[in-house]
CSV table of C-alpha atoms in Angstrom, one decimal:
chain,number,residue,atom,x,y,z
E,1,MET,CA,1.4,-16.8,4.1
E,2,THR,CA,3.1,-17.5,0.8
E,3,GLY,CA,4.3,-15.4,-2.1
E,4,LYS,CA,7.3,-14.6,-4.1
E,5,THR,CA,10.0,-12.8,-2.1
E,6,THR,CA,12.1,-10.2,-3.9
E,7,GLY,CA,15.5,-8.9,-2.9
E,8,ALA,CA,13.9,-5.7,-1.7
E,9,GLN,CA,11.5,-7.7,0.5
E,10,LEU,CA,14.3,-9.6,2.1
E,11,SER,CA,15.6,-6.3,3.5
E,12,ILE,CA,12.4,-5.5,5.4
E,13,LYS,CA,12.5,-5.4,9.2
E,14,PRO,CA,10.9,-8.5,10.7
E,15,TRP,CA,8.4,-6.4,12.7
E,16,ILE,CA,6.6,-5.3,9.6
E,17,LYS,CA,3.8,-7.8,9.0
E,18,ARG,CA,3.4,-8.9,5.4
E,19,TYR,CA,0.2,-10.2,3.7
E,20,PRO,CA,1.3,-11.3,0.2
E,21,GLY,CA,-0.7,-10.2,-2.8
E,22,THR,CA,-0.2,-10.3,-6.5
E,23,THR,CA,-0.2,-6.6,-7.7
E,24,GLY,CA,0.8,-3.3,-6.2
E,25,THR,CA,2.1,-2.5,-2.7
E,26,THR,CA,0.0,-1.2,0.1
E,27,LEU,CA,1.4,0.0,3.5
E,28,VAL,CA,-0.9,0.2,6.5
E,29,PHE,CA,-0.3,2.6,9.4
E,30,PRO,CA,-2.2,1.8,12.6
E,31,HIS,CA,-4.0,4.2,14.9
E,32,ALA,CA,-2.5,5.6,18.1
E,33,GLY,CA,-1.8,2.7,20.5
E,34,GLY,CA,-2.6,0.2,17.8
E,35,ALA,CA,-0.4,-2.8,17.1
E,36,ALA,CA,0.1,-4.4,13.7
E,37,LEU,CA,-1.9,-7.5,14.9
E,38,ALA,CA,-5.0,-5.3,15.2
E,39,TYR,CA,-4.9,-4.9,11.4
E,40,ARG,CA,-4.6,-8.6,10.6
E,41,SER,CA,-8.1,-8.9,9.1
E,42,PHE,CA,-7.6,-5.7,7.0
E,43,GLY,CA,-4.2,-6.9,5.8
E,44,MET,CA,-5.6,-10.2,4.8
E,45,ALA,CA,-8.6,-8.5,3.0
E,46,LEU,CA,-6.2,-6.3,1.1
E,47,ALA,CA,-4.1,-9.3,0.1
E,48,GLU,CA,-7.2,-11.1,-1.0
E,49,ALA,CA,-8.2,-8.1,-3.1
E,50,GLY,CA,-4.7,-8.3,-4.7
E,51,SER,CA,-2.5,-5.9,-2.8
E,52,ASP,CA,0.9,-7.0,-1.5
E,53,THR,CA,0.3,-5.6,2.0
E,54,TYR,CA,2.7,-4.5,4.8
E,55,VAL,CA,1.3,-3.5,8.2
E,56,MET,CA,3.6,-1.2,10.2
E,57,GLN,CA,4.6,-1.8,13.8
E,58,TYR,CA,5.3,1.2,15.9
E,59,PRO,CA,7.8,1.2,18.8
E,60,GLN,CA,6.7,0.4,22.4
E,61,ARG,CA,4.4,-2.5,21.5
E,62,GLY,CA,4.4,-6.1,20.3
E,63,ASP,CA,7.8,-7.2,18.9
E,64,ARG,CA,9.1,-3.6,19.3
E,65,LEU,CA,8.2,-3.3,22.9
E,66,THR,CA,11.8,-2.3,23.9
E,67,HIS,CA,12.4,0.0,21.0
E,68,PRO,CA,12.5,3.7,22.1
E,69,ALA,CA,9.5,5.9,21.6
E,70,PRO,CA,9.9,8.4,18.8
E,71,ASP,CA,10.0,12.1,19.7
E,72,THR,CA,7.6,13.2,17.0
E,73,VAL,CA,5.3,11.8,14.3
E,74,ALA,CA,7.9,12.8,11.7
E,75,ASP,CA,10.6,10.8,13.5
E,76,LEU,CA,8.3,7.8,13.6
E,77,ALA,CA,7.6,8.1,9.8
E,78,ARG,CA,11.4,8.2,9.1
E,79,ASP,CA,11.9,5.1,11.3
E,80,LEU,CA,9.3,3.3,9.2
E,81,PHE,CA,10.7,4.5,5.9
E,82,ASP,CA,14.2,3.3,6.9
E,83,ALA,CA,12.8,-0.2,7.7
E,84,ALA,CA,12.8,-1.4,4.1
E,85,ASP,CA,13.9,-0.6,0.5
E,86,TRP,CA,10.5,0.8,-0.5
E,87,ALA,CA,12.0,2.1,-3.8
E,88,GLY,CA,11.9,-1.4,-5.1
E,89,MET,CA,8.2,-1.8,-4.4
E,90,GLY,CA,6.7,1.4,-5.8
E,91,PRO,CA,4.4,3.0,-6.6
E,92,LEU,CA,3.2,2.7,-3.1
E,93,ARG,CA,-0.4,3.0,-1.7
E,94,LEU,CA,-0.5,4.2,1.9
E,95,PHE,CA,-3.5,3.7,4.3
E,96,GLY,CA,-3.5,5.3,7.7
E,97,HIS,CA,-6.2,5.2,10.3
E,98,CYS,CA,-6.6,8.1,12.8
E,99,MET,CA,-3.1,9.1,13.8
E,100,GLY,CA,-1.8,6.6,11.3
E,101,ALA,CA,-3.0,8.8,8.5
E,102,VAL,CA,-0.7,11.6,9.7
E,103,VAL,CA,2.2,9.2,10.1
E,104,ALA,CA,1.5,8.0,6.5
E,105,PHE,CA,1.5,11.7,5.3
E,106,GLU,CA,4.9,12.2,6.9
E,107,PHE,CA,6.0,8.9,5.4
E,108,ALA,CA,4.9,10.2,2.0
E,109,LEU,CA,6.9,13.4,2.5
E,110,THR,CA,10.0,11.4,3.4
E,111,ALA,CA,9.5,9.1,0.4
E,112,GLU,CA,9.0,12.0,-2.0
E,113,ARG,CA,12.3,13.6,-0.8
E,114,ALA,CA,14.0,10.2,-1.4
E,115,GLY,CA,12.6,9.8,-4.9
E,116,VAL,CA,10.3,6.9,-3.9
E,117,ASP,CA,6.9,7.0,-5.8
E,118,VAL,CA,3.8,7.2,-3.6
E,119,ALA,CA,0.6,7.0,-5.7
E,120,VAL,CA,-2.1,7.6,-3.2
E,121,LEU,CA,-2.7,8.2,0.6
E,122,TRP,CA,-5.9,7.0,2.1
E,123,ALA,CA,-6.6,9.1,5.2
E,124,SER,CA,-9.1,7.3,7.5
E,125,ALA,CA,-10.9,8.9,10.4
E,126,SER,CA,-8.2,11.5,10.9
E,127,GLU,CA,-7.9,15.3,11.2
E,128,ALA,CA,-5.6,16.9,8.6
E,129,PRO,CA,-1.9,17.3,9.5
E,130,SER,CA,-2.3,21.1,9.7
E,131,ALA,CA,-5.0,20.8,12.3
E,132,ALA,CA,-2.7,18.9,14.7
E,133,ALA,CA,-1.0,22.0,16.1
E,134,THR,CA,-4.3,23.8,16.9
E,135,SER,CA,-6.1,20.7,18.3
E,136,PRO,CA,-6.3,20.1,22.1
E,137,LYS,CA,-3.4,18.1,23.4
E,138,LEU,CA,-4.0,14.4,23.7
E,139,PRO,CA,-4.0,13.1,27.3
E,140,THR,CA,-1.0,11.3,28.8
E,141,ALA,CA,-2.2,10.5,32.3
E,142,GLU,CA,-3.5,7.0,32.9
E,143,ALA,CA,-7.1,7.7,33.8
E,144,GLU,CA,-7.5,10.2,30.9
E,145,ILE,CA,-6.0,7.8,28.4
E,146,LEU,CA,-8.4,5.0,29.5
E,147,ALA,CA,-11.3,7.4,29.3
E,148,GLU,CA,-10.2,8.4,25.8
E,149,MET,CA,-10.1,4.7,24.8
E,150,VAL,CA,-13.6,4.1,26.0
E,151,ASP,CA,-14.9,7.2,24.2
E,152,LEU,CA,-13.3,6.3,20.9
E,153,GLY,CA,-14.4,2.7,21.0
E,154,GLY,CA,-12.5,0.0,19.1
E,155,THR,CA,-11.0,-1.6,22.3
E,156,ASP,CA,-12.8,-4.6,24.0
E,157,ALA,CA,-14.2,-3.5,27.4
E,158,GLN,CA,-13.1,-6.9,28.8
E,159,LEU,CA,-9.5,-6.2,27.8
E,160,LEU,CA,-9.6,-2.8,29.6
E,161,ALA,CA,-10.3,-4.7,32.8
E,162,ASP,CA,-7.1,-6.8,32.3
E,163,GLU,CA,-4.3,-5.1,34.2
E,164,ASP,CA,-1.5,-6.6,32.2
E,165,PHE,CA,-3.2,-5.6,28.9
E,166,VAL,CA,-3.8,-2.1,30.2
E,167,GLU,CA,-0.2,-1.6,31.2
E,168,LEU,CA,1.0,-2.5,27.7
E,169,LEU,CA,-1.7,-0.4,26.1
E,170,LEU,CA,-0.8,2.7,28.2
E,171,MET,CA,2.8,2.4,27.1
E,172,ALA,CA,1.9,2.3,23.5
E,173,VAL,CA,-0.8,5.0,23.6
E,174,ARG,CA,1.3,7.4,25.7
E,175,ALA,CA,4.3,7.1,23.3
E,176,ASP,CA,2.0,7.8,20.3
E,177,TYR,CA,0.1,10.7,22.0
E,178,GLN,CA,3.3,12.4,23.1
E,179,ALA,CA,4.7,12.2,19.6
E,180,TYR,CA,1.5,13.6,18.2
E,181,ASN,CA,1.4,16.4,20.8
E,182,ARG,CA,4.8,17.6,19.5
E,183,TYR,CA,3.8,17.5,15.9
E,184,GLY,CA,3.0,20.5,13.7
E,185,CYS,CA,2.4,21.0,10.0
E,186,ALA,CA,1.6,24.1,8.0
E,187,ALA,CA,-1.4,24.2,5.8
E,188,ASP,CA,0.7,24.7,2.6
E,189,VAL,CA,2.7,21.5,3.1
E,190,THR,CA,1.7,19.2,0.3
E,191,ILE,CA,2.5,15.8,-1.3
E,192,ALA,CA,2.2,14.9,-5.0
E,193,ALA,CA,0.2,11.7,-4.2
E,194,ASP,CA,-3.6,11.8,-4.4
E,195,ILE,CA,-5.4,11.9,-1.1
E,196,TYR,CA,-8.6,10.0,-0.5
E,197,ALA,CA,-10.2,10.6,2.9
E,198,LEU,CA,-12.5,8.1,4.5
E,199,GLY,CA,-14.6,8.3,7.7
E,200,GLY,CA,-17.5,7.1,9.7
E,201,ALA,CA,-20.8,9.0,9.4
E,202,ALA,CA,-21.4,8.7,13.1
E,203,ASP,CA,-17.8,9.5,14.2
E,204,HIS,CA,-18.2,12.1,16.9
E,205,ARG,CA,-14.5,12.9,16.9
E,206,VAL,CA,-13.7,13.4,13.2
E,207,SER,CA,-16.4,14.9,11.1
E,208,GLU,CA,-16.7,15.0,7.3
E,209,ASN,CA,-15.8,18.7,7.3
E,210,MET,CA,-12.6,17.8,9.2
E,211,LEU,CA,-11.8,15.1,6.6
E,212,ARG,CA,-12.2,17.7,3.8
E,213,CYS,CA,-9.3,19.7,5.3
E,214,TRP,CA,-7.0,17.0,3.9
E,215,GLU,CA,-7.5,18.5,0.4
E,216,THR,CA,-5.1,21.4,1.2
E,217,HIS,CA,-2.3,18.8,1.6
E,218,THR,CA,-2.3,17.3,-1.9
E,219,ARG,CA,-1.1,18.5,-5.3
E,220,GLY,CA,-3.2,15.7,-6.9
E,221,ALA,CA,-6.7,14.5,-6.7
E,222,PHE,CA,-8.9,14.5,-3.6
E,223,THR,CA,-12.1,12.7,-2.6
E,224,VAL,CA,-14.1,12.0,0.6
E,225,SER,CA,-16.1,8.8,1.2
E,226,MET,CA,-18.3,8.2,4.2
E,227,PHE,CA,-19.3,4.8,5.7
E,228,ASP,CA,-21.9,3.8,8.3
E,229,GLY,CA,-20.3,3.6,11.7
E,230,GLY,CA,-18.2,5.6,14.2
E,231,HIS,CA,-14.5,6.2,14.6
E,232,PHE,CA,-13.7,2.6,14.0
E,233,TYR,CA,-16.1,2.1,11.1
E,234,LEU,CA,-13.4,0.1,9.4
E,235,GLU,CA,-14.1,-2.9,11.6
E,236,ASP,CA,-17.5,-3.2,9.9
E,237,HIS,CA,-16.3,-2.5,6.4
E,238,VAL,CA,-13.0,-4.4,6.1
E,239,GLU,CA,-13.7,-6.0,2.7
E,240,ASP,CA,-15.4,-2.9,1.1
E,241,VAL,CA,-12.5,-0.6,2.1
E,242,ALA,CA,-9.9,-3.2,1.0
E,243,GLU,CA,-11.5,-3.4,-2.4
E,244,LEU,CA,-11.6,0.4,-2.6
E,245,VAL,CA,-8.0,0.9,-1.6
E,246,HIS,CA,-6.8,-1.8,-4.0
E,247,GLU,CA,-8.8,-0.6,-7.0
E,248,LEU,CA,-7.0,2.8,-7.2
């Protein structure tokens, strides 16, 4: 990957994966258990569309395997915010898938308090932050986590038969689920950034009505767009979603 490197970009933690683009800055927040590498295709598509793109890496996976797990989603968001001088790259576009959308929301709150401009948050296949406290707790036992992975899709069944892979996956998912289970957000907590919700029409976990609950969390514009597919609809619409995110 090539591209001009600014002073702000030199201060970015090495575990944030960059896909250089020409205009604007997009930050990508993976789903629970997801590593930055899983969003390589999306990061490349965003860069090809024009966005200078940064894919976040959460603790307990990849090159952050030994980093301690965050206590809550808000702690994770602050950890990611402190990983670079984002003020030098704004206004920011944030894209989060599933739990990543809630992490992105908390990141936007942190950025707003720090005076960093966030233009828009794309919330993909995620319940609204205020729904987290009333949702059933996510599983943390091994068998239940693996059943959850199978139900959600998005993980190659052959990989789930690999003991070494499963051990690392369980570490990452359990860390994220525990942080999410401790998270809570009131319905009247808002960000100035626009919120655009995206989802899969056949997603049996996050419905269009659930996506519409994100509207209460913005003081700006709000839209919902649905795509063919299930919870991981993004895998089949990488280029289309990348163009949509970059255009606004």
